Amino acid sequence: MVVDQLSDAELDRLFQAFADTTRRDIMRRVAVGEYSVSGLASLYAMSFAAVQKHVAVLERASLVTKEKRGREQIVRGNHEGLQKARRLLDEYEAIWRQRAGRIADILAEE
Amino acid sequence: MVVDQLSDAELDRLFQAFADTTRRDIMRRVAVGEYSVSGLASLYAMSFAAVQKHVAVLERASLVTKEKRGREQIVRGNHEGLQKARRLLDEYEAIWRQRAGRIADILAEE
DNA sequence: CTGATCTACAACCATTTGGTTGTAGGATAT
DNA sequence: ATATCCTACAACCAAATGGTTGTAGATCAG
């Protein structure tokens, strides 16, 4: 059963967000601890604005949320987003296994 | 334990490949049955060349293989590629649960 | 042999992407 | 009050993306 239906555009954004090394690294970081945008920016050899854009991409993909705290913006991982991506790949995996099962049946018939 | 190490570039290609509705649809199709490139092309409202490019993207991402049969090129899903993507998301999931565990520990201490 | 089919690939185009610098505004510390 | 820090956002640029059309090489059917 499909629990929640994601639109094509949402899935596009989700996987697009994962398709960049810096963004995957940010995901790993914010899964473990709390980071401000500038805190994240200090970790990479690129401008603050570039990191800011990466965070924005993750945010639009619902993989991350931002919360203002004083003058900082705290970035937090959003578990739901990650689960949605995982669920889709699980679906594909299931389709695959289903076929593998059918092939086994066909071989058994012969 | 990490079974096989994927380079950043490989992961970029993997997720990039999933970040398109047409390509995800192709993946679903070839997971179930056999399709030639032109067979796939007939399914979508775009040129043959466009579909050919999509298949090429999937191929470079190791999500699909092509095999020449007569004048046709048969496209087949590659289970390994799919598993690699899934495995990465599982890793993230694990990192997440680990943190959830730590938080539970911290709460238990208080 | 001829014609139709399937594929590959180049050239082109508009849009998006990933990066930059620069400007401006709100929050903090001294 | 002033200087500093963090953020937002615009403008710009080069490269990649997703699409097109056109050309040409194999393979198959009649």
XYZ file of C-alpha atoms (C1' of nucleotides) in Angstrom:
280
model
C 0.000 0.000 0.000
C 1.181 3.452 -0.817
C 0.943 5.527 2.339
C 1.358 9.028 1.008
C 1.284 10.119 -2.578
C 4.086 12.375 -3.704
C 3.691 14.443 -6.820
C 6.209 14.060 -9.610
C 7.484 17.572 -8.947
C 8.055 16.750 -5.269
C 9.995 13.637 -6.156
C 12.004 15.584 -8.711
C 12.966 18.074 -6.000
C 13.718 15.317 -3.504
C 16.149 13.406 -5.686
C 17.571 16.545 -7.224
C 18.411 17.673 -3.689
C 20.361 14.467 -3.072
C 22.220 14.799 -6.369
C 24.941 17.046 -4.999
C 27.869 16.107 -2.778
C 27.751 19.273 -0.665
C 24.035 18.854 -0.026
C 24.429 15.193 0.932
C 27.136 16.266 3.358
C 24.879 18.929 4.847
C 22.195 16.264 5.295
C 24.629 14.090 7.216
C 25.649 17.014 9.421
C 22.193 18.205 10.329
C 21.070 14.641 10.993
C 23.609 14.510 13.805
C 23.690 18.018 15.251
C 22.462 21.571 15.052
C 23.978 24.030 12.638
C 23.329 27.619 11.735
C 23.607 28.516 8.057
C 26.908 30.291 8.696
C 28.058 27.361 10.800
C 27.509 25.118 7.800
C 29.073 27.666 5.456
C 32.311 27.641 7.462
C 32.722 23.942 6.622
C 32.930 24.290 2.862
C 35.321 25.956 0.449
C 32.659 28.114 -1.108
C 30.879 31.363 -0.396
C 28.240 31.812 2.270
C 25.693 32.580 -0.443
C 26.448 29.283 -2.202
C 25.818 27.292 0.992
C 22.721 29.360 1.609
C 21.446 28.270 -1.799
C 22.187 24.614 -1.058
C 20.195 24.874 2.164
C 17.368 26.492 0.196
C 17.345 23.549 -2.225
C 17.129 21.109 0.689
C 14.386 23.203 2.242
C 12.270 23.250 -0.933
C 12.690 19.478 -1.061
C 11.364 19.242 2.520
C 14.583 17.580 3.618
C 15.438 20.347 6.043
C 13.713 23.050 8.061
C 15.011 26.407 9.248
C 14.147 28.069 12.537
C 15.189 31.566 13.464
C 17.035 31.831 16.772
C 18.286 35.291 17.529
C 20.226 36.453 14.520
C 20.961 32.892 13.455
C 18.926 30.524 11.368
C 19.135 26.991 12.706
C 19.000 24.218 10.102
C 17.462 20.922 11.114
C 17.047 17.713 9.202
C 13.484 16.678 8.418
C 13.051 12.965 8.842
C 9.854 12.787 6.824
C 11.517 13.988 3.643
C 14.202 11.356 3.933
C 11.624 8.647 4.550
C 9.672 9.638 1.464
C 12.710 9.202 -0.756
C 13.533 5.917 0.882
C 9.993 4.692 0.486
C 10.047 5.313 -3.249
C 13.242 3.315 -3.699
C 11.677 0.570 -1.576
C 8.730 0.529 -3.979
C 11.058 0.042 -6.931
C 12.824 -2.664 -5.023
C 9.466 -4.355 -4.448
C 8.570 -4.191 -8.143
C 11.891 -5.814 -8.872
C 11.443 -8.636 -6.404
C 7.964 -9.212 -7.773
C 9.421 -9.762 -11.232
C 12.143 -11.980 -9.827
C 9.325 -14.022 -8.285
C 7.498 -14.276 -11.606
C 10.676 -15.359 -13.363
C 11.162 -18.052 -10.769
C 7.586 -19.183 -11.412
C 8.161 -19.316 -15.143
C 11.324 -21.331 -14.692
C 9.473 -23.658 -12.351
C 6.801 -24.263 -14.983
C 9.222 -25.482 -17.612
C 29.533 -1.814 7.665
C 29.741 -0.135 4.319
C 29.812 -2.845 1.693
C 30.831 -0.953 -1.386
C 32.168 2.550 -1.534
C 30.590 4.818 -4.088
C 32.390 7.928 -5.202
C 30.680 11.278 -4.856
C 30.446 11.537 -8.631
C 28.731 8.154 -8.850
C 26.202 9.155 -6.218
C 25.622 12.466 -7.978
C 24.823 10.572 -11.178
C 22.628 8.067 -9.344
C 20.370 10.613 -7.679
C 20.448 12.941 -10.643
C 19.128 10.042 -12.716
C 16.178 9.609 -10.349
C 15.440 13.340 -10.387
C 13.283 13.205 -13.517
C 9.755 11.898 -13.888
C 10.305 10.330 -17.305
C 13.410 8.511 -16.116
C 11.660 7.211 -12.997
C 8.899 5.929 -15.246
C 11.419 4.214 -17.502
C 12.925 2.585 -14.429
C 9.530 1.211 -13.440
C 8.942 -0.128 -16.947
C 12.254 -1.879 -17.384
C 11.998 -3.349 -13.894
C 8.940 -5.247 -15.079
C 9.588 -6.081 -18.710
C 11.882 -5.771 -21.684
C 11.873 -2.687 -23.838
C 13.827 -1.516 -26.838
C 14.787 2.154 -26.923
C 12.167 2.831 -29.594
C 9.650 0.774 -27.607
C 10.210 3.113 -24.689
C 10.180 6.172 -26.936
C 6.700 5.276 -28.210
C 5.379 5.661 -24.652
C 6.236 9.314 -24.171
C 5.163 12.555 -25.802
C 8.679 13.517 -26.786
C 11.136 12.782 -29.544
C 13.026 9.512 -29.898
C 16.284 11.393 -29.327
C 15.007 12.812 -26.034
C 14.158 9.326 -24.726
C 17.496 8.078 -26.011
C 19.170 10.732 -23.859
C 17.169 9.733 -20.809
C 18.238 6.129 -21.275
C 21.834 7.328 -21.617
C 21.558 9.179 -18.293
C 20.246 6.019 -16.621
C 23.028 4.013 -18.229
C 25.779 6.335 -17.014
C 24.256 6.056 -13.543
C 24.468 2.250 -13.786
C 20.728 1.987 -13.307
C 20.195 0.368 -16.674
C 22.115 -1.677 -19.231
C 21.686 -1.927 -22.977
C 22.155 -5.036 -25.071
C 22.098 -5.076 -28.829
C 19.669 -7.559 -30.322
C 19.424 -7.370 -34.061
C 18.803 -3.772 -34.955
C 17.262 -3.096 -31.595
C 18.884 -2.117 -28.337
C 17.232 -3.816 -25.382
C 17.135 -1.804 -22.160
C 17.233 -3.718 -18.906
C 17.097 -2.502 -15.329
C 20.226 -3.005 -13.263
C 19.356 -4.068 -9.772
C 22.753 -3.181 -8.322
C 22.412 0.480 -9.162
C 19.071 0.665 -7.427
C 20.422 -1.094 -4.375
C 23.303 1.342 -4.095
C 20.966 4.306 -3.955
C 18.774 2.548 -1.456
C 21.731 1.640 0.685
C 22.824 5.272 0.945
C 19.407 6.395 2.106
C 19.439 3.534 4.603
C 22.725 4.864 5.944
C 21.197 8.287 6.468
C 18.259 6.657 8.134
C 20.660 4.830 10.445
C 22.482 8.033 11.355
C 19.131 9.536 12.176
C 18.008 6.676 14.394
C 21.363 6.757 16.142
C 20.767 10.386 17.082
C 17.223 9.593 18.151
C 18.750 6.961 20.415
C 21.191 9.446 21.909
C 18.430 11.927 22.546
C 16.445 9.237 24.321
C 19.524 8.515 26.432
C 19.917 12.178 27.305
C 16.293 12.437 28.301
C 16.627 9.286 30.398
C 19.563 10.796 32.279
C 17.627 13.795 33.463
C 18.363 -4.044 -54.413
C 15.087 -0.966 -52.151
C 12.651 0.819 -48.588
C 11.473 0.945 -43.839
C 13.062 0.673 -39.026
C 16.140 1.299 -35.158
C 19.885 3.561 -33.390
C 23.681 6.989 -32.723
C 25.214 11.433 -32.651
C 25.859 16.353 -33.734
C 24.115 20.987 -33.567
C 21.210 24.035 -31.685
C 18.102 26.413 -28.114
C 15.915 27.828 -23.652
C 16.071 27.026 -18.904
C 18.170 25.544 -14.697
C 22.108 24.945 -11.768
C 26.025 25.983 -8.969
C 28.915 29.258 -8.262
C 30.369 34.338 -7.608
C 30.146 39.418 -5.740
C 27.654 43.146 -3.881
C 24.043 45.427 -1.206
C 21.010 45.881 2.600
C 18.654 44.850 7.005
C 18.011 42.825 11.625
C 20.340 41.085 15.994
C 24.318 41.315 19.223
C 28.223 42.926 21.735
C 31.099 46.661 23.442
C 25.720 54.437 19.295
C 28.668 51.909 16.562
C 30.750 48.201 14.754
C 30.224 43.307 13.907
C 27.779 39.187 12.766
C 24.219 36.525 10.390
C 21.069 36.383 6.886
C 18.454 37.487 2.583
C 18.409 38.544 -2.000
C 19.624 40.444 -6.552
C 22.606 40.370 -10.551
C 25.712 38.090 -13.075
C 28.353 34.048 -15.341
C 29.705 29.418 -17.106
C 28.244 24.904 -17.484
C 24.776 21.350 -17.447
C 19.989 19.845 -18.575
C 16.055 18.645 -21.269
C 14.284 19.310 -25.261
C 14.398 19.838 -30.582
C 15.753 18.708 -35.712
C 18.711 16.693 -38.976
C 22.057 13.382 -40.791
C 23.987 8.922 -41.278
C 24.970 3.852 -40.357
C 23.068 -0.911 -39.441
C 19.681 -4.288 -39.815
C 15.549 -6.372 -41.535
C 11.478 -7.262 -44.853
C 9.774 -7.634 -49.542
